[in-house]
CSV table of C-alpha atoms and ligand atoms in Angstrom, one decimal:
chain,number,residue,atom,x,y,z
A,1,MET,CA,109.7,63.5,232.0
A,2,GLU,CA,112.6,62.7,229.8
A,3,ASN,CA,113.7,65.6,227.5
A,4,ASN,CA,112.5,64.2,224.3
A,5,SER,CA,109.0,63.4,225.4
A,6,ARG,CA,108.7,66.8,227.2
A,7,ARG,CA,109.6,68.5,224.0
A,8,ASN,CA,106.9,66.5,222.1
A,9,PHE,CA,104.4,67.2,224.9
A,10,ILE,CA,105.0,71.0,224.6
A,11,LYS,CA,104.9,70.8,220.8
A,12,LYS,CA,101.6,68.9,221.1
A,13,LEU,CA,100.1,71.5,223.4
A,14,SER,CA,101.0,74.4,221.2
A,15,VAL,CA,99.5,72.8,218.1
A,16,ALA,CA,96.4,72.0,220.1
A,17,SER,CA,95.9,75.5,221.4
A,18,LEU,CA,96.4,77.0,218.0
A,19,ALA,CA,93.8,74.7,216.6
A,20,GLY,CA,91.2,75.4,219.2
A,21,ALA,CA,92.2,72.5,221.4
A,22,SER,CA,89.6,70.2,220.0
A,23,ILE,CA,92.0,67.9,218.2
A,24,PRO,CA,92.7,64.5,219.6
A,25,ALA,CA,94.7,63.2,216.6
A,26,LEU,CA,98.0,65.0,216.9
A,27,SER,CA,100.2,62.2,215.6
A,28,PHE,CA,101.9,64.7,213.3
A,29,ALA,CA,103.2,66.7,216.2
A,30,MET,CA,104.4,63.6,218.0
A,31,GLU,CA,106.0,62.0,215.0
A,32,GLY,CA,107.9,65.0,213.6
A,33,LYS,CA,107.6,66.3,210.0
A,34,ALA,CA,106.7,63.7,207.4
A,35,LYS,CA,108.6,63.8,204.1
A,36,GLY,CA,106.6,63.6,200.9
A,37,ASN,CA,107.4,63.5,197.2
A,38,LYS,CA,107.6,66.0,194.4
A,39,PRO,CA,106.1,66.0,191.8
A,40,LEU,CA,103.0,64.2,192.9
A,41,MET,CA,99.3,64.3,192.1
A,42,VAL,CA,96.3,63.0,194.0
A,43,SER,CA,92.7,62.7,192.5
A,44,THR,CA,89.5,61.5,194.1
A,45,TRP,CA,87.8,58.2,193.3
A,46,ASN,CA,88.6,55.5,190.8
A,47,HIS,CA,88.4,58.0,187.9
A,48,GLY,CA,91.3,59.7,189.6
A,49,MET,CA,93.5,57.1,187.9
A,50,GLY,CA,92.8,58.4,184.4
A,51,ALA,CA,93.1,62.0,185.7
A,52,ASN,CA,96.5,61.2,187.3
A,53,GLU,CA,97.7,59.6,184.1
A,54,ALA,CA,97.0,62.7,182.1
A,55,GLY,CA,98.4,65.0,184.8
A,56,TRP,CA,101.5,62.9,185.3
A,57,GLU,CA,102.5,63.3,181.6
A,58,ILE,CA,102.8,67.0,182.4
A,59,LEU,CA,104.3,66.8,185.9
A,60,LYS,CA,107.0,64.2,184.9
A,61,ASN,CA,108.2,66.5,182.2
A,62,GLY,CA,108.6,69.5,184.5
A,63,GLY,CA,105.2,71.0,183.7
A,64,SER,CA,103.1,73.0,186.2
A,65,ALA,CA,100.7,71.7,188.8
A,66,LEU,CA,98.1,74.0,187.3
A,67,ASP,CA,98.4,72.4,183.9
A,68,ALA,CA,98.4,69.0,185.4
A,69,VAL,CA,95.2,69.3,187.4
A,70,GLU,CA,93.4,70.9,184.5
A,71,ALA,CA,94.5,68.2,182.1
A,72,GLY,CA,93.7,65.6,184.7
A,73,VAL,CA,90.1,66.4,185.4
A,74,ARG,CA,89.3,66.9,181.8
A,75,VAL,CA,89.6,63.2,181.4
A,76,PRO,CA,86.4,62.2,183.4
A,77,GLU,CA,84.8,65.5,182.2
A,78,GLY,CA,84.9,64.1,178.7
A,79,ASP,CA,84.0,60.5,179.5
A,80,PRO,CA,80.3,59.7,178.9
A,81,MET,CA,80.6,56.7,181.2
A,82,GLU,CA,81.4,58.9,184.2
A,83,ARG,CA,77.9,59.8,185.4
A,84,SER,CA,78.8,62.5,188.0
A,85,VAL,CA,81.2,64.7,186.0
A,86,GLY,CA,80.8,66.7,182.7
A,87,PHE,CA,79.5,65.0,179.6
A,88,GLY,CA,77.2,62.1,180.6
A,89,GLY,CA,76.7,63.4,184.1
A,90,LEU,CA,73.3,62.8,185.6
A,91,PRO,CA,70.9,65.7,185.1
A,92,ASP,CA,68.8,67.7,187.5
A,93,ARG,CA,65.1,66.8,188.0
A,94,GLU,CA,64.2,68.8,184.9
A,95,GLY,CA,66.6,66.7,182.8
A,96,ARG,CA,69.3,69.3,182.4
A,97,VAL,CA,72.9,68.6,183.0
A,98,THR,CA,74.3,71.6,185.0
A,99,LEU,CA,78.0,71.7,185.8
A,100,ASP,CA,80.1,73.2,188.5
A,101,ALA,CA,83.9,73.6,188.6
A,102,CYS,CA,86.7,75.6,190.0
A,103,ILE,CA,90.5,75.8,189.8
A,104,MET,CA,93.1,77.5,192.0
A,105,ASP,CA,96.9,78.0,191.9
A,106,HIS,CA,99.7,78.6,194.4
A,107,GLU,CA,99.4,82.3,194.1
A,108,SER,CA,95.7,82.3,195.3
A,109,GLN,CA,94.5,83.0,191.7
A,110,CYS,CA,91.3,81.2,191.1
A,111,GLY,CA,88.4,80.8,188.7
A,112,ALA,CA,85.0,79.1,188.9
A,113,VAL,CA,81.9,78.4,186.9
A,114,ALA,CA,78.6,77.2,188.3
A,115,PHE,CA,75.3,76.1,186.8
A,116,LEU,CA,76.9,75.9,183.4
A,117,GLN,CA,75.0,74.1,180.7
A,118,ASP,CA,75.9,72.6,177.3
A,119,ILE,CA,79.7,73.0,177.7
A,120,LYS,CA,81.8,69.9,178.0
A,121,HIS,CA,84.8,71.1,179.9
A,122,PRO,CA,83.8,73.5,182.7
A,123,ILE,CA,87.2,73.3,184.3
A,124,SER,CA,88.8,74.9,181.3
A,125,VAL,CA,86.2,77.6,181.3
A,126,ALA,CA,87.0,78.2,185.0
A,127,ARG,CA,90.6,78.5,184.2
A,128,LEU,CA,89.8,81.2,181.6
A,129,VAL,CA,87.6,83.0,184.1
A,130,MET,CA,90.8,83.1,186.3
A,131,GLU,CA,93.1,84.1,183.5
A,132,LYS,CA,91.1,86.4,181.3
A,133,THR,CA,88.6,88.2,183.5
A,134,PRO,CA,88.9,90.3,186.6
A,135,HIS,CA,86.4,88.0,188.3
A,136,VAL,CA,86.5,84.7,190.1
A,137,MET,CA,83.1,83.1,189.3
A,138,LEU,CA,80.6,83.2,186.5
A,139,VAL,CA,77.3,81.3,186.6
A,140,GLY,CA,74.5,80.1,184.3
A,141,LYS,CA,73.9,81.9,181.1
A,142,GLY,CA,76.7,84.4,181.7
A,143,ALA,CA,79.2,81.5,182.2
A,144,LYS,CA,78.0,79.9,179.0
A,145,GLN,CA,78.1,83.2,177.1
A,146,PHE,CA,81.7,83.6,178.2
A,147,ALA,CA,82.6,80.0,177.2
A,148,LEU,CA,81.2,80.5,173.8
A,149,SER,CA,83.1,83.8,173.4
A,150,GLN,CA,86.2,81.9,174.2
A,151,GLY,CA,85.6,79.3,171.4
A,152,PHE,CA,84.0,76.5,173.4
A,153,LYS,CA,81.3,74.5,171.5
A,154,GLU,CA,77.7,74.2,172.5
A,155,GLU,CA,77.0,70.5,173.0
A,156,ASN,CA,74.2,68.3,174.3
A,157,LEU,CA,75.6,66.7,177.5
A,158,LEU,CA,72.7,64.5,178.3
A,159,THR,CA,73.6,61.1,177.0
A,160,GLU,CA,71.0,58.5,176.0
A,161,GLN,CA,71.8,56.5,179.1
A,162,SER,CA,71.5,59.5,181.4
A,163,ARG,CA,68.2,60.4,179.7
A,164,LYS,CA,66.8,56.9,180.3
A,165,ASP,CA,67.9,56.9,183.9
A,166,TRP,CA,66.2,60.2,184.4
A,167,GLU,CA,63.0,59.0,182.8
A,168,GLU,CA,63.1,56.1,185.1
A,169,TRP,CA,63.7,58.3,188.1
A,170,LYS,CA,60.8,60.5,187.2
A,171,LYS,CA,58.3,57.7,187.7
A,172,LYS,CA,58.8,58.1,191.4
A,173,SER,CA,60.5,61.5,191.5
A,174,LYS,CA,62.0,60.7,194.9
A,175,TYR,CA,65.0,62.8,195.7
A,176,GLN,CA,67.4,60.5,197.5
A,177,PRO,CA,71.0,61.7,197.1
A,178,VAL,CA,72.9,58.4,197.3
A,179,ILE,CA,76.4,59.6,197.3
A,180,ASN,CA,79.7,57.8,196.9
A,181,ILE,CA,78.3,54.3,197.0
A,182,GLU,CA,79.1,53.3,193.5
A,183,ASN,CA,82.6,54.6,193.9
A,184,HIS,CA,82.6,57.3,191.3
A,185,ASP,CA,81.7,60.8,192.0
A,186,THR,CA,83.0,64.4,191.8
A,187,ILE,CA,86.6,64.7,190.8
A,188,GLY,CA,89.0,66.8,192.8
A,189,SER,CA,92.7,66.8,191.8
A,190,LEU,CA,95.6,68.3,193.7
A,191,ALA,CA,99.2,68.5,192.5
A,192,ILE,CA,102.6,69.7,193.5
A,193,ASP,CA,105.1,70.2,190.7
A,194,SER,CA,108.9,69.9,190.6
A,195,LYS,CA,109.2,73.5,191.5
A,196,GLY,CA,107.1,72.9,194.6
A,197,ASN,CA,104.1,74.8,193.4
A,198,LEU,CA,100.7,73.6,194.3
A,199,ALA,CA,97.4,73.7,192.4
A,200,GLY,CA,93.9,72.1,192.6
A,201,ALA,CA,90.9,71.6,190.4
A,202,CYS,CA,87.4,70.3,191.2
A,203,THR,CA,84.6,69.5,188.7
A,204,THR,CA,81.2,67.8,189.0
A,205,SER,CA,77.6,67.5,187.6
A,206,GLY,CA,76.5,67.8,191.2
A,207,ALA,CA,73.9,65.8,193.0
A,208,ALA,CA,71.8,63.7,190.6
A,209,TYR,CA,68.2,65.0,190.2
A,210,LYS,CA,68.9,68.1,192.3
A,211,LEU,CA,66.5,71.1,192.1
A,212,HIS,CA,67.0,73.1,189.0
A,213,GLY,CA,69.5,75.8,189.9
A,214,ARG,CA,71.1,74.0,192.8
A,215,VAL,CA,74.9,74.6,193.1
A,216,GLY,CA,77.0,72.5,195.4
A,217,ASP,CA,80.4,73.0,197.0
A,218,SER,CA,82.5,72.0,194.1
A,219,PRO,CA,82.7,75.4,192.4
A,220,ILE,CA,83.0,77.3,195.7
A,221,ILE,CA,86.5,78.3,196.6
A,222,GLY,CA,87.0,77.4,200.2
A,223,ALA,CA,84.4,74.8,200.2
A,224,GLY,CA,85.0,72.2,197.4
A,225,LEU,CA,88.6,73.4,196.9
A,226,PHE,CA,91.2,75.6,198.5
A,227,VAL,CA,94.9,76.1,197.8
A,228,ASP,CA,97.3,78.2,199.8
A,229,GLY,CA,100.7,78.0,198.1
A,230,GLU,CA,102.5,78.5,201.4
A,231,VAL,CA,100.7,75.7,203.1
A,232,GLY,CA,98.8,73.1,201.1
A,233,ALA,CA,95.7,72.3,199.1
A,234,ALA,CA,92.5,70.4,199.9
A,235,CYS,CA,89.4,69.3,198.0
A,236,ALA,CA,86.1,67.7,199.0
A,237,THR,CA,83.6,65.2,197.6
A,238,GLY,CA,80.3,64.2,198.9
A,239,LEU,CA,77.2,66.1,200.1
A,240,GLY,CA,78.1,69.7,199.0
A,241,GLU,CA,75.7,71.3,201.4
A,242,ALA,CA,77.6,69.9,204.4
A,243,VAL,CA,80.9,71.0,202.9
A,244,ILE,CA,79.7,74.6,202.3
A,245,ARG,CA,78.2,74.8,205.8
A,246,THR,CA,81.6,74.1,207.3
A,247,ALA,CA,83.8,75.9,204.8
A,248,GLY,CA,85.4,72.4,204.4
A,249,SER,CA,88.5,72.8,202.2
A,250,ALA,CA,89.5,76.1,203.7
A,251,ILE,CA,89.3,74.6,207.1
A,252,VAL,CA,91.5,71.7,206.1
A,253,VAL,CA,94.2,74.0,204.7
A,254,GLU,CA,94.0,76.2,207.8
A,255,LEU,CA,94.5,73.2,210.1
A,256,MET,CA,97.5,72.2,208.0
A,257,ARG,CA,98.9,75.7,208.5
A,258,GLN,CA,98.6,75.1,212.2
A,259,GLY,CA,100.7,72.0,212.0
A,260,LEU,CA,98.4,69.1,211.4
A,261,SER,CA,99.2,66.5,208.8
A,262,PRO,CA,97.0,66.4,205.7
A,263,LYS,CA,95.2,63.3,207.1
A,264,ASP,CA,94.7,64.7,210.6
A,265,ALA,CA,93.4,68.0,209.1
A,266,CYS,CA,90.9,66.1,206.9
A,267,GLU,CA,89.8,64.0,210.0
A,268,GLU,CA,89.2,67.2,212.0
A,269,ALA,CA,87.1,68.7,209.2
A,270,VAL,CA,85.1,65.5,209.0
A,271,LYS,CA,84.5,65.7,212.8
A,272,ARG,CA,83.2,69.2,212.4
A,273,ILE,CA,80.7,68.0,209.8
A,274,ILE,CA,79.6,65.2,212.1
A,275,HIS,CA,79.3,67.7,215.0
A,276,LYS,CA,77.2,70.2,213.0
A,277,HIS,CA,74.7,67.7,211.6
A,278,LYS,CA,72.1,65.9,213.6
A,279,ASP,CA,71.1,63.5,210.9
A,280,LEU,CA,74.0,61.8,209.3
A,281,THR,CA,72.0,59.4,207.2
A,282,ASN,CA,73.5,59.3,203.7
A,283,LEU,CA,75.7,62.2,204.7
A,284,GLN,CA,79.0,61.1,203.1
A,285,VAL,CA,81.8,63.6,202.7
A,286,GLY,CA,85.4,62.9,202.0
A,287,PHE,CA,88.3,65.3,202.1
A,288,LEU,CA,91.7,64.9,200.3
A,289,ALA,CA,94.7,67.1,201.1
A,290,LEU,CA,98.3,67.7,200.0
A,291,ASN,CA,100.8,69.9,201.8
A,292,LYS,CA,103.7,71.9,200.6
A,293,ASP,CA,106.1,69.1,201.4
A,294,GLY,CA,104.3,66.7,199.1
A,295,VAL,CA,102.6,64.8,202.0
A,296,TYR,CA,99.0,63.8,201.3
A,297,GLY,CA,96.1,62.2,203.2
A,298,GLY,CA,92.4,62.0,203.3
A,299,TYR,CA,89.5,61.1,205.6
A,300,SER,CA,85.7,60.5,205.2
A,301,VAL,CA,82.6,60.2,207.2
A,302,TYR,CA,81.7,56.7,206.0
A,303,ALA,CA,83.8,53.9,204.4
A,304,GLY,CA,84.1,53.9,200.6
A,305,PHE,CA,86.1,57.0,199.8
A,306,ASN,CA,89.3,56.4,197.9
A,307,TRP,CA,91.8,58.3,195.7
A,308,ALA,CA,94.5,57.7,193.1
A,309,VAL,CA,98.0,59.0,193.8
A,310,VAL,CA,100.9,59.1,191.4
A,311,ASP,CA,104.5,60.0,192.0
A,312,ASN,CA,108.0,58.9,190.9
A,313,LYS,CA,108.2,56.3,193.6
A,314,GLY,CA,105.1,54.2,193.4
A,315,GLY,CA,103.5,54.9,190.0
A,316,ASN,CA,99.8,55.5,189.8
A,317,ARG,CA,97.8,53.5,192.4
A,318,MET,CA,94.6,53.6,194.4
A,319,GLU,CA,94.4,54.1,198.2
A,320,ASP,CA,91.4,53.9,200.6
A,321,ALA,CA,90.6,56.7,203.0
A,322,GLU,CA,90.3,56.1,206.7
A,323,TYR,CA,86.8,57.0,208.0
A,324,LYS,CA,84.9,57.7,211.1
A,325,LYS,CA,83.7,54.4,212.4
A,326,GLU,CA,81.6,55.6,215.3
A,327,TRP,CA,80.5,58.8,216.9
B,1,LIG,C1,78.0,68.4,195.1
B,1,LIG,N1,80.1,67.7,196.2
B,1,LIG,O1,77.6,68.9,194.2
B,1,LIG,C2,79.3,67.6,195.0
B,1,LIG,C3,78.9,66.2,194.7
B,1,LIG,C4,79.9,65.2,195.1
B,1,LIG,O2,80.6,63.2,195.7
B,1,LIG,O3,81.1,65.5,195.3
B,1,LIG,N2,79.6,64.0,195.3
B,1,LIG,O4,77.5,68.4,196.3
């Protein structure tokens, strides 16, 4: 074996053993360390474009990743045409819009709200939970009470269109979570700023027509979002129950710590979801990750997951995830 390939082989083995030796995709170890860009922001789905635009205004002027992701996800949260996030989000089966969100920075500070009603920007409430309370998560009435105490307004989040769709749904009342097909869903945003600091935010109205009280992965630190300032950040979109079962975003970050590229780490997390679920019908999950070097990547169970990325080099653009084609 010639020296170079022997070195690569040894490198590959050590990464594989650290990761539990179940990882076929070790292209990162073979290719050497990829170089990324700073600042940079990635956000899930087509509505990621608007989020990135708002976040980039902050990042390009030397602002923080934390401010960028918060400002970014507030865009779809406030848009009544986005039917899966914030104002205008589809309600649960009782016709109530209940929102989940969380935010995390490079120092492992984090805040979350779940089952929050009547407040348009759950991500900003989550940030205040992080900054102004000794807690990480507030839910339901308590979260709303806290939001009101911080000056947020009580608003009806059920738009006329969402109400009509819900009335229509009630005729059959069939719970069929059809996720990611219309190419707009939960928003997760990850950013690295010019200082090299990472942050992430995730916000959603959750699965349409869910049981009243259901909370998904999006406000759960380690499931819908995880950031380790020394390693990288990851977020998830799709069937939250599957992401919670596998501690999805925490796993993606842990795999990056062990040397996997963001894309390979996401792929491995998707494989675990596939491995742990017998019935994969409609079970779409997509992960998106960004490491400390500004390298990003994603992967999903089925085709259709995409994200927006913005940096100094290429502007704001959409990219499609690779996905598992057979198993
Ligand atoms: C949830 N993960 O509540 C969210 C929904 C979602 O793409 O991301 N859909 O389960």
